[in-house]
C-alpha cells in the first residue's frame, strides 16, 4: 500500500470517486437525468428524446431529434457476419452472454466515439431478438419501421401493439441511467485505460449480468410465478429471511427507504394488471413488498416491479436483463464520453493481507 493512501469502505459504499453531470438523486430522493426527474421523462417524453438528453446533456430540437431517431433506426440491423457469429453460439446460451460476445466482435468503423457508442446501442434490440430466436431454432423477425420502443417491443414479442409498446417505453426510460452503478463503473474503468468504446461497453455488459445488478429482474419472476396468494408471499419472505437469504428485487445501494422508479412502475403495473385481468398477481406483489418492509425495512427496487410488468407485457424472461442492458447502453455512452473528456486512469490501491518473506 502506498504511503498516505486512504482506506475506504468495502464496495466503495458512500464513496464519491469522481464528478458527473449525467445523473444523480435530487433532495427528495428522485433519480434525475441531466437535471430532469426520470419519472417525469418516462411520463412525458419518448425514448429517443430521453436518450439524446442523456447522451448529449441537453434536450434536442426538432431536427436533432429526427436525425438522432433516424440514426438509431438506420443502424438497428446487424450484418451477415454478426448473424453467423450468433449461429455459432451453443443452444442454451443466455441472451445477455450472446449480446456481450457479439458486441465484443462488432466491426469497428471509422466513426466518432459517440456514433460508435450509439451504433452499438441501436443494435442491441436486434441482437437480443435474433440471438434468442437463433439459439431456440426459430426464424428471425423482419424489421418494423417504427419508433425505438415499438420496434424493440415487436422484436421481443412479435406484436406491433402500440399501447403495450408505450408501457414498455416508460420502463426503458427508467432503466436508462443511474450514475456510478456497477456496470457503468466497469465501463468507466475500461474507458479510463483509453480502450475503445466497444471494449468499454463489453466490460459493462459483463458486469450487468450479475444477480446483484441487472440479473435481478429475471430472478424476481422465477419466485413470483410460484406464488398464488398474499399468504404464500408472506411465507416466502419468512422462509428466505429465516435462511438469511436475499430476496432479489429488494434493497439498493442508493435507495434505502423508497425507490421512486419502482413506485412509478408499480402504479403503471396496477393499470396494466387491470387491462390484462391479472389483478391477483399485482396483489401478491404488493403483499410481498409490504411484508419485506414490515420485517426488514428494505424497499422494493425497480427490478421487482419491472419483472412483473414485463411479464404482463408478454415478454419472455430471457430478455429481462438484455432489456435493461439495451436501455442502459445509452447511459454507458454518456459515461464513456464524460470519462474520456477529462480522463485519469482509474487504478485504486489495496491493503495487502497476505504473507511476506517466503522463499520458493
Ligand atoms: N433481501 C434480504 N436482505 C437484504 C436484501 C435483500 N434483497 N438486500 C439487502 N439486505 C440486507 C443484507 O442481508 C444486509 O443485512 P445485514 O446487515 O443483516 O447483513 C443489509 O440488508 C445490507 O445489505 P447489503 O447487501 O450490504 O447492502 P448493499 O447496499 O451493499 O446492497 C444490493 C445493495 C442491491 C446489492 C442488495 O440490496 C441486494 O443484494 N439486493 C438484491 C439484488 C437486487 O435486487 N439487485 C438489484 C439492485 S437495483
PDB file of C-alpha atoms in Angstrom, residues 67-258:
ATOM      1  CA  UNK A  67     -31.581  12.974 -37.042  1.00  0.00           C
ATOM      2  CA  UNK A  68     -30.936  11.037 -33.819  1.00  0.00           C
ATOM      3  CA  UNK A  69     -34.029   8.824 -34.269  1.00  0.00           C
ATOM      4  CA  UNK A  70     -33.122   8.185 -37.914  1.00  0.00           C
ATOM      5  CA  UNK A  71     -29.589   7.234 -36.879  1.00  0.00           C
ATOM      6  CA  UNK A  72     -30.897   4.671 -34.369  1.00  0.00           C
ATOM      7  CA  UNK A  73     -33.369   3.231 -36.878  1.00  0.00           C
ATOM      8  CA  UNK A  74     -30.877   3.049 -39.755  1.00  0.00           C
ATOM      9  CA  UNK A  75     -28.220   1.396 -37.559  1.00  0.00           C
ATOM     10  CA  UNK A  76     -30.515  -1.105 -35.865  1.00  0.00           C
ATOM     11  CA  UNK A  77     -29.836  -4.060 -38.170  1.00  0.00           C
ATOM     12  CA  UNK A  78     -26.818  -6.391 -37.930  1.00  0.00           C
ATOM     13  CA  UNK A  79     -24.631  -7.586 -40.818  1.00  0.00           C
ATOM     14  CA  UNK A  80     -24.315 -11.161 -42.125  1.00  0.00           C
ATOM     15  CA  UNK A  81     -21.101 -11.853 -40.187  1.00  0.00           C
ATOM     16  CA  UNK A  82     -22.834 -10.984 -36.944  1.00  0.00           C
ATOM     17  CA  UNK A  83     -25.682 -13.350 -37.838  1.00  0.00           C
ATOM     18  CA  UNK A  84     -23.082 -16.075 -38.484  1.00  0.00           C
ATOM     19  CA  UNK A  85     -21.435 -15.451 -35.094  1.00  0.00           C
ATOM     20  CA  UNK A  86     -24.830 -15.814 -33.436  1.00  0.00           C
ATOM     21  CA  UNK A  87     -25.400 -19.099 -35.238  1.00  0.00           C
ATOM     22  CA  UNK A  88     -22.192 -20.446 -33.692  1.00  0.00           C
ATOM     23  CA  UNK A  89     -23.485 -19.897 -30.153  1.00  0.00           C
ATOM     24  CA  UNK A  90     -24.429 -23.174 -28.445  1.00  0.00           C
ATOM     25  CA  UNK A  91     -28.058 -23.861 -27.540  1.00  0.00           C
ATOM     26  CA  UNK A  92     -28.753 -22.734 -24.017  1.00  0.00           C
ATOM     27  CA  UNK A  93     -26.526 -19.633 -24.284  1.00  0.00           C
ATOM     28  CA  UNK A  94     -28.071 -16.834 -22.246  1.00  0.00           C
ATOM     29  CA  UNK A  95     -29.136 -13.856 -24.352  1.00  0.00           C
ATOM     30  CA  UNK A  96     -27.069 -11.460 -22.226  1.00  0.00           C
ATOM     31  CA  UNK A  97     -23.941 -13.604 -22.820  1.00  0.00           C
ATOM     32  CA  UNK A  98     -24.663 -13.651 -26.526  1.00  0.00           C
ATOM     33  CA  UNK A  99     -25.015  -9.839 -26.623  1.00  0.00           C
ATOM     34  CA  UNK A 100     -21.695  -9.424 -24.783  1.00  0.00           C
ATOM     35  CA  UNK A 101     -19.927 -11.813 -27.192  1.00  0.00           C
ATOM     36  CA  UNK A 102     -21.416 -10.217 -30.302  1.00  0.00           C
ATOM     37  CA  UNK A 103     -20.706  -6.644 -29.187  1.00  0.00           C
ATOM     38  CA  UNK A 104     -17.088  -7.567 -28.401  1.00  0.00           C
ATOM     39  CA  UNK A 105     -16.704  -8.712 -32.033  1.00  0.00           C
ATOM     40  CA  UNK A 106     -18.670  -5.964 -33.749  1.00  0.00           C
ATOM     41  CA  UNK A 107     -16.760  -4.435 -36.681  1.00  0.00           C
ATOM     42  CA  UNK A 108     -15.019  -1.213 -35.668  1.00  0.00           C
ATOM     43  CA  UNK A 109     -15.930   1.510 -38.104  1.00  0.00           C
ATOM     44  CA  UNK A 110     -14.230   4.851 -38.630  1.00  0.00           C
ATOM     45  CA  UNK A 111     -16.743   6.933 -36.726  1.00  0.00           C
ATOM     46  CA  UNK A 112     -16.620   9.422 -33.875  1.00  0.00           C
ATOM     47  CA  UNK A 113     -16.838   7.821 -30.423  1.00  0.00           C
ATOM     48  CA  UNK A 114     -20.418   8.996 -29.884  1.00  0.00           C
ATOM     49  CA  UNK A 115     -21.536   7.438 -33.162  1.00  0.00           C
ATOM     50  CA  UNK A 116     -19.768   4.113 -32.385  1.00  0.00           C
ATOM     51  CA  UNK A 117     -21.463   4.027 -28.983  1.00  0.00           C
ATOM     52  CA  UNK A 118     -24.868   4.855 -30.438  1.00  0.00           C
ATOM     53  CA  UNK A 119     -24.429   2.268 -33.167  1.00  0.00           C
ATOM     54  CA  UNK A 120     -23.787  -0.424 -30.529  1.00  0.00           C
ATOM     55  CA  UNK A 121     -26.805   0.795 -28.538  1.00  0.00           C
ATOM     56  CA  UNK A 122     -29.001   0.828 -31.660  1.00  0.00           C
ATOM     57  CA  UNK A 123     -28.198  -2.812 -32.437  1.00  0.00           C
ATOM     58  CA  UNK A 124     -28.783  -4.399 -29.012  1.00  0.00           C
ATOM     59  CA  UNK A 125     -32.566  -4.905 -29.580  1.00  0.00           C
ATOM     60  CA  UNK A 126     -31.919  -6.749 -32.866  1.00  0.00           C
ATOM     61  CA  UNK A 127     -29.045  -8.788 -31.377  1.00  0.00           C
ATOM     62  CA  UNK A 128     -31.298  -9.774 -28.445  1.00  0.00           C
ATOM     63  CA  UNK A 129     -34.166 -10.824 -30.680  1.00  0.00           C
ATOM     64  CA  UNK A 130     -32.164 -12.656 -33.347  1.00  0.00           C
ATOM     65  CA  UNK A 131     -29.872 -14.234 -30.759  1.00  0.00           C
ATOM     66  CA  UNK A 132     -32.804 -15.627 -28.782  1.00  0.00           C
ATOM     67  CA  UNK A 133     -34.508 -16.899 -31.917  1.00  0.00           C
ATOM     68  CA  UNK A 134     -31.376 -18.462 -33.392  1.00  0.00           C
ATOM     69  CA  UNK A 135     -30.490 -20.187 -30.099  1.00  0.00           C
ATOM     70  CA  UNK A 136     -34.027 -21.578 -29.913  1.00  0.00           C
ATOM     71  CA  UNK A 137     -34.189 -22.685 -33.564  1.00  0.00           C
ATOM     72  CA  UNK A 138     -36.739 -20.039 -34.609  1.00  0.00           C
ATOM     73  CA  UNK A 139     -36.920 -17.750 -37.661  1.00  0.00           C
ATOM     74  CA  UNK A 140     -35.679 -14.215 -37.076  1.00  0.00           C
ATOM     75  CA  UNK A 141     -38.271 -11.433 -37.401  1.00  0.00           C
ATOM     76  CA  UNK A 142     -38.392  -8.945 -40.280  1.00  0.00           C
ATOM     77  CA  UNK A 143     -37.718  -5.296 -39.482  1.00  0.00           C
ATOM     78  CA  UNK A 144     -40.518  -2.926 -38.427  1.00  0.00           C
ATOM     79  CA  UNK A 145     -40.494   0.717 -39.412  1.00  0.00           C
ATOM     80  CA  UNK A 146     -41.414   2.281 -36.065  1.00  0.00           C
ATOM     81  CA  UNK A 147     -40.071   4.142 -33.033  1.00  0.00           C
ATOM     82  CA  UNK A 148     -37.241   2.625 -30.970  1.00  0.00           C
ATOM     83  CA  UNK A 149     -39.639   1.309 -28.282  1.00  0.00           C
ATOM     84  CA  UNK A 150     -42.210  -0.009 -30.769  1.00  0.00           C
ATOM     85  CA  UNK A 151     -39.541  -1.790 -32.800  1.00  0.00           C
ATOM     86  CA  UNK A 152     -37.903  -3.216 -29.668  1.00  0.00           C
ATOM     87  CA  UNK A 153     -41.237  -4.412 -28.290  1.00  0.00           C
ATOM     88  CA  UNK A 154     -42.065  -6.037 -31.605  1.00  0.00           C
ATOM     89  CA  UNK A 155     -38.634  -7.718 -31.786  1.00  0.00           C
ATOM     90  CA  UNK A 156     -39.222  -9.188 -28.319  1.00  0.00           C
ATOM     91  CA  UNK A 157     -42.826 -10.285 -28.674  1.00  0.00           C
ATOM     92  CA  UNK A 158     -43.736 -10.278 -32.377  1.00  0.00           C
ATOM     93  CA  UNK A 159     -46.530  -7.804 -31.517  1.00  0.00           C
ATOM     94  CA  UNK A 160     -46.889  -4.330 -33.024  1.00  0.00           C
ATOM     95  CA  UNK A 161     -49.410  -3.219 -30.383  1.00  0.00           C
ATOM     96  CA  UNK A 162     -48.689   0.469 -29.780  1.00  0.00           C
ATOM     97  CA  UNK A 163     -50.353   0.672 -26.356  1.00  0.00           C
ATOM     98  CA  UNK A 164     -48.149  -2.103 -24.957  1.00  0.00           C
ATOM     99  CA  UNK A 165     -45.099  -0.519 -26.605  1.00  0.00           C
ATOM    100  CA  UNK A 166     -45.858   2.762 -24.804  1.00  0.00           C
ATOM    101  CA  UNK A 167     -45.991   0.958 -21.437  1.00  0.00           C
ATOM    102  CA  UNK A 168     -42.694  -0.697 -22.380  1.00  0.00           C
ATOM    103  CA  UNK A 169     -41.149   2.641 -23.381  1.00  0.00           C
ATOM    104  CA  UNK A 170     -41.743   4.076 -19.894  1.00  0.00           C
ATOM    105  CA  UNK A 171     -39.817   1.219 -18.329  1.00  0.00           C
ATOM    106  CA  UNK A 172     -37.000   1.580 -20.853  1.00  0.00           C
ATOM    107  CA  UNK A 173     -36.640   5.246 -19.890  1.00  0.00           C
ATOM    108  CA  UNK A 174     -36.378   4.364 -16.196  1.00  0.00           C
ATOM    109  CA  UNK A 175     -33.684   1.769 -16.909  1.00  0.00           C
ATOM    110  CA  UNK A 176     -31.562   4.181 -18.962  1.00  0.00           C
ATOM    111  CA  UNK A 177     -29.178   5.671 -16.456  1.00  0.00           C
ATOM    112  CA  UNK A 178     -28.076   5.527 -12.829  1.00  0.00           C
ATOM    113  CA  UNK A 179     -24.735   7.325 -12.338  1.00  0.00           C
ATOM    114  CA  UNK A 180     -21.906   5.101 -10.983  1.00  0.00           C
ATOM    115  CA  UNK A 181     -23.739   1.769 -10.803  1.00  0.00           C
ATOM    116  CA  UNK A 182     -21.607  -1.372 -11.167  1.00  0.00           C
ATOM    117  CA  UNK A 183     -21.801  -1.784 -14.961  1.00  0.00           C
ATOM    118  CA  UNK A 184     -21.231   1.916 -15.611  1.00  0.00           C
ATOM    119  CA  UNK A 185     -18.283   1.922 -13.244  1.00  0.00           C
ATOM    120  CA  UNK A 186     -16.851  -1.117 -15.058  1.00  0.00           C
ATOM    121  CA  UNK A 187     -17.256   0.780 -18.328  1.00  0.00           C
ATOM    122  CA  UNK A 188     -15.520   3.847 -16.884  1.00  0.00           C
ATOM    123  CA  UNK A 189     -12.615   1.766 -15.575  1.00  0.00           C
ATOM    124  CA  UNK A 190     -12.104   0.314 -19.059  1.00  0.00           C
ATOM    125  CA  UNK A 191     -12.586   3.689 -20.759  1.00  0.00           C
ATOM    126  CA  UNK A 192     -10.019   5.210 -18.388  1.00  0.00           C
ATOM    127  CA  UNK A 193      -7.350   2.924 -19.871  1.00  0.00           C
ATOM    128  CA  UNK A 194      -8.192   4.553 -23.242  1.00  0.00           C
ATOM    129  CA  UNK A 195      -9.531   1.277 -24.571  1.00  0.00           C
ATOM    130  CA  UNK A 196     -12.060   1.849 -27.377  1.00  0.00           C
ATOM    131  CA  UNK A 197     -15.846   2.261 -26.874  1.00  0.00           C
ATOM    132  CA  UNK A 198     -16.556  -1.308 -27.970  1.00  0.00           C
ATOM    133  CA  UNK A 199     -14.198  -2.748 -25.335  1.00  0.00           C
ATOM    134  CA  UNK A 200     -15.679  -0.426 -22.704  1.00  0.00           C
ATOM    135  CA  UNK A 201     -19.276  -1.438 -23.466  1.00  0.00           C
ATOM    136  CA  UNK A 202     -18.194  -5.103 -23.383  1.00  0.00           C
ATOM    137  CA  UNK A 203     -16.967  -4.570 -19.796  1.00  0.00           C
ATOM    138  CA  UNK A 204     -20.306  -3.033 -18.869  1.00  0.00           C
ATOM    139  CA  UNK A 205     -22.190  -5.922 -20.471  1.00  0.00           C
ATOM    140  CA  UNK A 206     -20.140  -8.382 -18.426  1.00  0.00           C
ATOM    141  CA  UNK A 207     -20.893  -6.541 -15.184  1.00  0.00           C
ATOM    142  CA  UNK A 208     -24.623  -6.093 -15.765  1.00  0.00           C
ATOM    143  CA  UNK A 209     -25.237  -9.841 -15.889  1.00  0.00           C
ATOM    144  CA  UNK A 210     -24.845 -10.496 -12.151  1.00  0.00           C
ATOM    145  CA  UNK A 211     -27.925 -11.120  -9.981  1.00  0.00           C
ATOM    146  CA  UNK A 212     -26.934  -8.288  -7.636  1.00  0.00           C
ATOM    147  CA  UNK A 213     -27.241  -5.905 -10.601  1.00  0.00           C
ATOM    148  CA  UNK A 214     -29.015  -6.459 -13.947  1.00  0.00           C
ATOM    149  CA  UNK A 215     -29.678 -10.157 -13.395  1.00  0.00           C
ATOM    150  CA  UNK A 216     -32.064  -9.429 -10.503  1.00  0.00           C
ATOM    151  CA  UNK A 217     -35.161  -8.835 -12.663  1.00  0.00           C
ATOM    152  CA  UNK A 218     -35.102 -12.347 -14.158  1.00  0.00           C
ATOM    153  CA  UNK A 219     -34.666 -13.863 -10.671  1.00  0.00           C
ATOM    154  CA  UNK A 220     -37.743 -11.978  -9.429  1.00  0.00           C
ATOM    155  CA  UNK A 221     -40.002 -13.628 -11.975  1.00  0.00           C
ATOM    156  CA  UNK A 222     -38.740 -17.087 -11.009  1.00  0.00           C
ATOM    157  CA  UNK A 223     -40.127 -16.785  -7.497  1.00  0.00           C
ATOM    158  CA  UNK A 224     -43.141 -14.531  -8.250  1.00  0.00           C
ATOM    159  CA  UNK A 225     -44.692 -17.046 -10.633  1.00  0.00           C
ATOM    160  CA  UNK A 226     -44.616 -19.716  -7.948  1.00  0.00           C
ATOM    161  CA  UNK A 227     -46.845 -17.669  -5.619  1.00  0.00           C
ATOM    162  CA  UNK A 228     -50.603 -17.793  -5.878  1.00  0.00           C
ATOM    163  CA  UNK A 229     -51.706 -15.725  -2.864  1.00  0.00           C
ATOM    164  CA  UNK A 230     -50.669 -12.979  -0.457  1.00  0.00           C
ATOM    165  CA  UNK A 231     -50.289 -15.650   2.267  1.00  0.00           C
ATOM    166  CA  UNK A 232     -47.771 -17.505   0.126  1.00  0.00           C
ATOM    167  CA  UNK A 233     -45.869 -14.241  -0.382  1.00  0.00           C
ATOM    168  CA  UNK A 234     -45.676 -13.753   3.401  1.00  0.00           C
ATOM    169  CA  UNK A 235     -44.473 -17.325   3.873  1.00  0.00           C
ATOM    170  CA  UNK A 236     -41.869 -16.883   1.129  1.00  0.00           C
ATOM    171  CA  UNK A 237     -40.430 -13.824   2.903  1.00  0.00           C
ATOM    172  CA  UNK A 238     -40.464 -15.739   6.230  1.00  0.00           C
ATOM    173  CA  UNK A 239     -38.574 -18.673   4.745  1.00  0.00           C
ATOM    174  CA  UNK A 240     -35.985 -16.569   2.941  1.00  0.00           C
ATOM    175  CA  UNK A 241     -35.276 -14.384   5.961  1.00  0.00           C
ATOM    176  CA  UNK A 242     -35.092 -17.425   8.264  1.00  0.00           C
ATOM    177  CA  UNK A 243     -32.434 -18.867   5.952  1.00  0.00           C
ATOM    178  CA  UNK A 244     -30.709 -15.452   5.796  1.00  0.00           C
ATOM    179  CA  UNK A 245     -31.055 -15.405   2.031  1.00  0.00           C
ATOM    180  CA  UNK A 246     -31.505 -12.278  -0.040  1.00  0.00           C
ATOM    181  CA  UNK A 247     -34.716 -11.700  -1.979  1.00  0.00           C
ATOM    182  CA  UNK A 248     -33.928 -10.386  -5.432  1.00  0.00           C
ATOM    183  CA  UNK A 249     -35.697  -7.157  -6.356  1.00  0.00           C
ATOM    184  CA  UNK A 250     -35.275  -5.693  -2.864  1.00  0.00           C
ATOM    185  CA  UNK A 251     -32.670  -3.328  -1.488  1.00  0.00           C
ATOM    186  CA  UNK A 252     -30.490  -0.764  -3.185  1.00  0.00           C
ATOM    187  CA  UNK A 253     -27.188   0.928  -2.512  1.00  0.00           C
ATOM    188  CA  UNK A 254     -28.764   4.384  -3.007  1.00  0.00           C
ATOM    189  CA  UNK A 255     -32.483   3.991  -2.138  1.00  0.00           C
ATOM    190  CA  UNK A 256     -32.674   2.870   1.461  1.00  0.00           C
ATOM    191  CA  UNK A 257     -36.319   3.869   2.089  1.00  0.00           C
ATOM    192  CA  UNK A 258     -38.025   4.104  -1.297  1.00  0.00           C
TER     193      UNK A 258
END
